[in-house]
Amino acid sequence: MTMNSLQKNSEKSGSDELNAFLQSFEIKLNQASLDEVELTNKKLKFLGLNYNPFSQDNNEECEQVLENLGLSLFFQNPYLATNILLRLLDKVEERLNILKQ
């Protein structure tokens, strides 16, 4: 196996893990109460305002939120972190809109 195919395999498994996480997140979100969804929304917005994906020196609160939401593994890549955060915020806002109707 060449180095290029090894890299593609590891990217694919990382992508599979991310897709599984996103599906699991959405399932949990759909089963959550309005209060739980609002709390998740607050946590994600907190990360959006306080977490710098390009810094190695983020505050402890951000690290706790990342752990609590199961995001630590996926936030190691700063570009992926931003993408994931926006996707999760979108899902949470959609769910909040449905619950508030």
Coordinates of N, CA, C and O in Angstrom, one line a residue:
M1 N 0.8 -1.2 0.0 CA 0.0 0.0 0.0 C 0.9 1.2 0.0 O 1.8 1.3 0.7
T2 N 0.6 2.2 -0.8 CA 1.4 3.4 -0.9 C 1.0 4.4 0.2 O -0.1 4.2 0.8
M3 N 1.8 5.3 0.4 CA 1.5 6.3 1.5 C 0.2 7.1 1.1 O -0.6 7.4 2.0
N4 N 0.0 7.4 -0.1 CA -1.2 8.1 -0.5 C -2.4 7.3 -0.2 O -3.4 7.9 0.3
S5 N -2.4 6.0 -0.4 CA -3.6 5.2 -0.1 C -3.8 5.1 1.4 O -4.9 5.0 1.8
L6 N -2.7 5.0 2.1 CA -2.9 5.0 3.6 C -3.5 6.3 4.1 O -4.4 6.3 5.0
Q7 N -3.1 7.4 3.5 CA -3.7 8.7 3.9 C -5.1 8.8 3.6 O -6.0 9.2 4.4
K8 N -5.5 8.3 2.4 CA -6.9 8.3 2.0 C -7.7 7.4 2.9 O -8.9 7.7 3.3
N9 N -7.2 6.2 3.3 CA -7.9 5.3 4.2 C -8.1 6.0 5.6 O -9.2 5.9 6.1
S10 N -7.1 6.7 6.1 CA -7.3 7.3 7.4 C -8.2 8.5 7.3 O -9.0 8.7 8.2
E11 N -8.2 9.2 6.2 CA -9.2 10.3 6.0 C -10.6 9.7 5.9 O -11.5 10.3 6.4
K12 N -10.8 8.6 5.2 CA -12.1 8.0 5.1 C -12.6 7.5 6.4 O -13.8 7.8 6.8
S13 N -11.7 6.9 7.2 CA -12.2 6.4 8.6 C -12.5 7.6 9.5 O -13.5 7.6 10.2
G14 N -11.8 8.7 9.4 CA -12.1 9.9 10.1 C -13.4 10.5 9.7 O -14.2 11.0 10.5
S15 N -13.6 10.5 8.4 CA -14.9 11.0 7.8 C -16.1 10.1 8.3 O -17.1 10.6 8.6
D16 N -15.8 8.8 8.3 CA -16.9 7.9 8.8 C -17.2 8.2 10.2 O -18.4 8.2 10.6
E17 N -16.2 8.4 11.0 CA -16.4 8.7 12.5 C -17.2 10.0 12.6 O -18.1 10.1 13.5
L18 N -16.8 11.0 11.8 CA -17.5 12.3 11.9 C -19.0 12.1 11.5 O -19.9 12.6 12.2
N19 N -19.2 11.4 10.4 CA -20.6 11.2 10.0 C -21.4 10.4 11.0 O -22.6 10.7 11.3
A20 N -20.8 9.4 11.7 CA -21.5 8.7 12.7 C -21.8 9.6 13.9 O -22.9 9.5 14.5
F21 N -20.8 10.5 14.3 CA -21.0 11.4 15.4 C -22.2 12.3 15.0 O -23.1 12.6 15.9
L22 N -22.2 12.9 13.8 CA -23.3 13.8 13.4 C -24.6 13.2 13.4 O -25.6 13.8 13.9
Q23 N -24.7 11.9 13.0 CA -26.0 11.2 13.0 C -26.4 11.0 14.5 O -27.6 11.2 14.8
S24 N -25.5 10.6 15.3 CA -25.8 10.3 16.7 C -26.2 11.6 17.4 O -27.2 11.6 18.2
F25 N -25.6 12.7 17.1 CA -25.9 14.0 17.7 C -27.3 14.4 17.3 O -28.1 14.8 18.1
E26 N -27.7 14.2 16.0 CA -29.0 14.5 15.5 C -30.1 13.7 16.2 O -31.2 14.1 16.5
I27 N -29.8 12.4 16.3 CA -30.8 11.5 17.0 C -31.0 12.0 18.4 O -32.2 12.1 18.9
K28 N -29.9 12.2 19.2 CA -30.1 12.7 20.6 C -30.8 14.0 20.6 O -31.7 14.3 21.5
L29 N -30.6 14.9 19.6 CA -31.2 16.2 19.6 C -32.7 16.0 19.4 O -33.5 16.7 20.0
N30 N -33.1 15.1 18.5 CA -34.5 14.9 18.2 C -35.2 14.2 19.4 O -36.5 14.3 19.5
Q31 N -34.5 13.6 20.3 CA -35.1 13.0 21.5 C -35.1 14.0 22.7 O -35.7 13.7 23.8
A32 N -34.4 15.1 22.6 CA -34.2 16.0 23.7 C -35.4 16.9 23.9 O -36.1 17.2 23.0
S33 N -35.5 17.3 25.2 CA -36.5 18.3 25.5 C -36.1 19.7 25.0 O -35.0 19.9 24.7
L34 N -37.1 20.6 25.0 CA -36.8 22.0 24.7 C -35.6 22.6 25.5 O -34.7 23.2 25.0
D35 N -35.7 22.3 26.8 CA -34.6 22.9 27.7 C -33.3 22.3 27.4 O -32.3 23.0 27.4
E36 N -33.2 21.0 27.1 CA -31.9 20.4 26.7 C -31.4 20.9 25.4 O -30.2 21.1 25.3
V37 N -32.3 21.2 24.4 CA -31.8 21.7 23.1 C -31.3 23.1 23.3 O -30.3 23.5 22.8
E38 N -32.0 23.9 24.2 CA -31.6 25.3 24.4 C -30.2 25.3 25.1 O -29.4 26.1 24.8
L39 N -30.0 24.4 26.0 CA -28.7 24.3 26.7 C -27.6 23.9 25.7 O -26.5 24.5 25.7
T40 N -27.9 23.0 24.8 CA -26.9 22.6 23.8 C -26.6 23.8 22.9 O -25.4 24.1 22.6
N41 N -27.6 24.6 22.6 CA -27.5 25.8 21.8 C -26.6 26.8 22.5 O -25.6 27.3 21.9
K42 N -26.8 27.0 23.8 CA -25.9 27.9 24.6 C -24.5 27.4 24.6 O -23.5 28.2 24.5
K43 N -24.3 26.1 24.7 CA -22.9 25.5 24.8 C -22.2 25.8 23.4 O -21.0 26.2 23.4
L44 N -22.9 25.5 22.3 CA -22.3 25.7 21.0 C -22.0 27.1 20.7 O -21.0 27.5 20.2
K45 N -22.9 28.0 21.1 CA -22.7 29.4 20.9 C -21.5 29.9 21.8 O -20.7 30.8 21.3
F46 N -21.4 29.4 23.0 CA -20.3 29.7 23.8 C -19.0 29.3 23.1 O -18.0 30.1 23.1
L47 N -18.9 28.1 22.5 CA -17.7 27.7 21.8 C -17.5 28.7 20.6 O -16.3 29.0 20.4
G48 N -18.5 29.0 19.9 CA -18.4 29.9 18.8 C -17.8 31.3 19.2 O -17.0 31.8 18.4
L49 N -18.1 31.7 20.4 CA -17.6 33.0 20.8 C -16.2 32.9 21.5 O -15.4 33.9 21.5
N50 N -15.9 31.8 22.2 CA -14.8 31.7 23.0 C -13.7 30.8 22.6 O -12.6 30.8 23.2
Y51 N -14.0 29.9 21.7 CA -13.0 28.8 21.3 C -12.3 29.3 20.0 O -12.9 29.6 19.0
N52 N -11.0 29.3 20.1 CA -10.2 29.6 19.0 C -9.5 28.3 18.4 O -8.6 27.8 19.1
P53 N -10.0 27.8 17.3 CA -9.5 26.5 16.9 C -8.0 26.5 16.4 O -7.4 25.5 16.3
F54 N -7.5 27.7 16.2 CA -6.1 27.9 15.8 C -5.1 28.1 17.0 O -4.0 28.1 16.8
S55 N -5.7 28.1 18.2 CA -4.9 28.3 19.4 C -4.7 27.0 20.1 O -5.7 26.3 20.3
Q56 N -3.6 26.8 20.7 CA -3.3 25.6 21.5 C -3.7 25.9 23.0 O -3.7 25.1 23.8
D57 N -4.1 27.2 23.2 CA -4.2 27.7 24.6 C -5.7 28.2 24.8 O -5.9 29.4 25.0
N58 N -6.6 27.3 24.7 CA -8.0 27.6 25.0 C -8.3 27.5 26.5 O -7.7 26.7 27.2
N59 N -9.3 28.2 26.9 CA -9.6 28.1 28.4 C -10.3 26.8 28.7 O -10.8 26.1 27.9
E60 N -10.3 26.6 30.0 CA -10.7 25.3 30.6 C -12.2 25.1 30.3 O -12.7 24.0 30.1
E61 N -13.0 26.2 30.3 CA -14.4 26.0 30.1 C -14.7 25.5 28.7 O -15.6 24.7 28.5
C62 N -14.0 26.0 27.7 CA -14.1 25.5 26.3 C -13.8 24.0 26.3 O -14.5 23.3 25.6
E63 N -12.7 23.6 26.9 CA -12.3 22.2 26.9 C -13.4 21.4 27.6 O -13.7 20.3 27.1
Q64 N -14.0 21.8 28.6 CA -15.1 21.1 29.3 C -16.3 21.0 28.4 O -16.9 19.9 28.3
V65 N -16.6 22.0 27.7 CA -17.8 22.0 26.8 C -17.5 21.0 25.6 O -18.3 20.2 25.2
L66 N -16.3 21.0 25.1 CA -15.9 20.1 24.0 C -16.0 18.7 24.5 O -16.5 17.8 23.8
E67 N -15.5 18.4 25.7 CA -15.6 17.0 26.3 C -17.1 16.6 26.5 O -17.5 15.5 26.1
N68 N -17.8 17.5 27.0 CA -19.2 17.3 27.3 C -20.0 16.9 26.1 O -20.9 16.0 26.1
L69 N -19.7 17.6 25.0 CA -20.5 17.4 23.7 C -19.8 16.3 22.9 O -20.3 15.9 21.8
G70 N -18.7 15.8 23.3 CA -18.0 14.7 22.6 C -17.3 15.3 21.3 O -17.1 14.5 20.3
L71 N -16.8 16.5 21.4 CA -16.2 17.1 20.2 C -14.7 17.2 20.2 O -14.1 17.6 19.2
S72 N -14.1 16.9 21.3 CA -12.6 17.0 21.4 C -11.9 16.4 20.2 O -11.0 17.0 19.7
L73 N -12.2 15.2 19.9 CA -11.5 14.5 18.8 C -11.6 15.2 17.5 O -10.6 15.4 16.8
F74 N -12.8 15.7 17.2 CA -13.1 16.4 15.9 C -12.5 17.8 15.8 O -12.4 18.3 14.8
F75 N -12.3 18.4 17.0 CA -11.8 19.8 17.0 C -10.3 19.9 16.9 O -9.7 21.0 17.1
Q76 N -9.6 18.8 16.7 CA -8.1 18.8 16.6 C -7.7 19.5 15.3 O -6.6 20.1 15.2
N77 N -8.5 19.4 14.3 CA -8.3 20.1 13.0 C -9.0 21.5 13.0 O -10.3 21.4 13.0
P78 N -8.4 22.6 13.0 CA -9.1 23.9 13.2 C -10.1 24.2 12.1 O -11.1 24.8 12.3
Y79 N -9.8 23.7 10.8 CA -10.7 24.0 9.8 C -12.0 23.1 9.9 O -13.1 23.6 9.7
L80 N -11.8 21.9 10.3 CA -12.9 21.0 10.5 C -13.7 21.4 11.7 O -14.9 21.3 11.7
A81 N -13.0 21.9 12.7 CA -13.7 22.4 14.0 C -14.8 23.5 13.6 O -15.9 23.4 14.0
T82 N -14.4 24.4 12.8 CA -15.3 25.5 12.4 C -16.4 24.9 11.6 O -17.6 25.3 11.9
N83 N -16.2 24.1 10.7 CA -17.2 23.4 9.9 C -18.2 22.7 10.7 O -19.4 22.8 10.6
I84 N -17.7 21.9 11.7 CA -18.5 21.1 12.5 C -19.4 22.0 13.4 O -20.6 21.7 13.5
L85 N -18.8 23.0 14.0 CA -19.5 23.9 14.9 C -20.7 24.5 14.1 O -21.8 24.6 14.6
L86 N -20.5 25.0 12.9 CA -21.5 25.6 12.1 C -22.6 24.6 11.8 O -23.8 24.9 11.8
R87 N -22.2 23.4 11.5 CA -23.2 22.3 11.1 C -24.1 22.0 12.3 O -25.3 21.8 12.2
L88 N -23.4 21.9 13.5 CA -24.2 21.6 14.7 C -25.1 22.7 15.1 O -26.3 22.5 15.5
L89 N -24.6 23.9 15.0 CA -25.5 25.1 15.3 C -26.7 25.1 14.4 O -27.8 25.4 14.8
D90 N -26.5 24.8 13.1 CA -27.6 24.7 12.2 C -28.6 23.7 12.6 O -29.9 23.9 12.6
K91 N -28.2 22.5 13.0 CA -29.1 21.4 13.4 C -29.9 21.8 14.7 O -31.1 21.6 14.8
V92 N -29.2 22.4 15.6 CA -29.8 22.8 16.9 C -30.8 23.9 16.6 O -31.9 23.9 17.2
E93 N -30.5 24.9 15.8 CA -31.5 26.0 15.5 C -32.7 25.4 14.8 O -33.8 25.8 15.1
E94 N -32.5 24.5 13.9 CA -33.6 23.8 13.2 C -34.5 23.1 14.2 O -35.8 23.3 14.2
R95 N -33.9 22.4 15.1 CA -34.7 21.7 16.2 C -35.4 22.7 17.1 O -36.6 22.4 17.5
L96 N -34.7 23.7 17.5 CA -35.4 24.7 18.3 C -36.6 25.3 17.6 O -37.7 25.5 18.3
N97 N -36.5 25.6 16.4 CA -37.6 26.2 15.6 C -38.8 25.2 15.6 O -40.0 25.6 15.8
I98 N -38.5 23.9 15.4 CA -39.6 22.9 15.4 C -40.2 22.8 16.8 O -41.5 22.8 16.9
L99 N -39.4 22.8 17.9 CA -39.9 22.6 19.2 C -40.8 23.9 19.7 O -41.7 23.7 20.5
K100 N -40.4 25.0 19.1 CA -41.1 26.2 19.5 C -42.4 26.5 18.7 O -43.1 27.5 19.0
Q101 N -42.7 25.7 17.7 CA -43.9 25.9 16.9 C -45.1 25.5 17.6 O -45.2 24.7 18.5

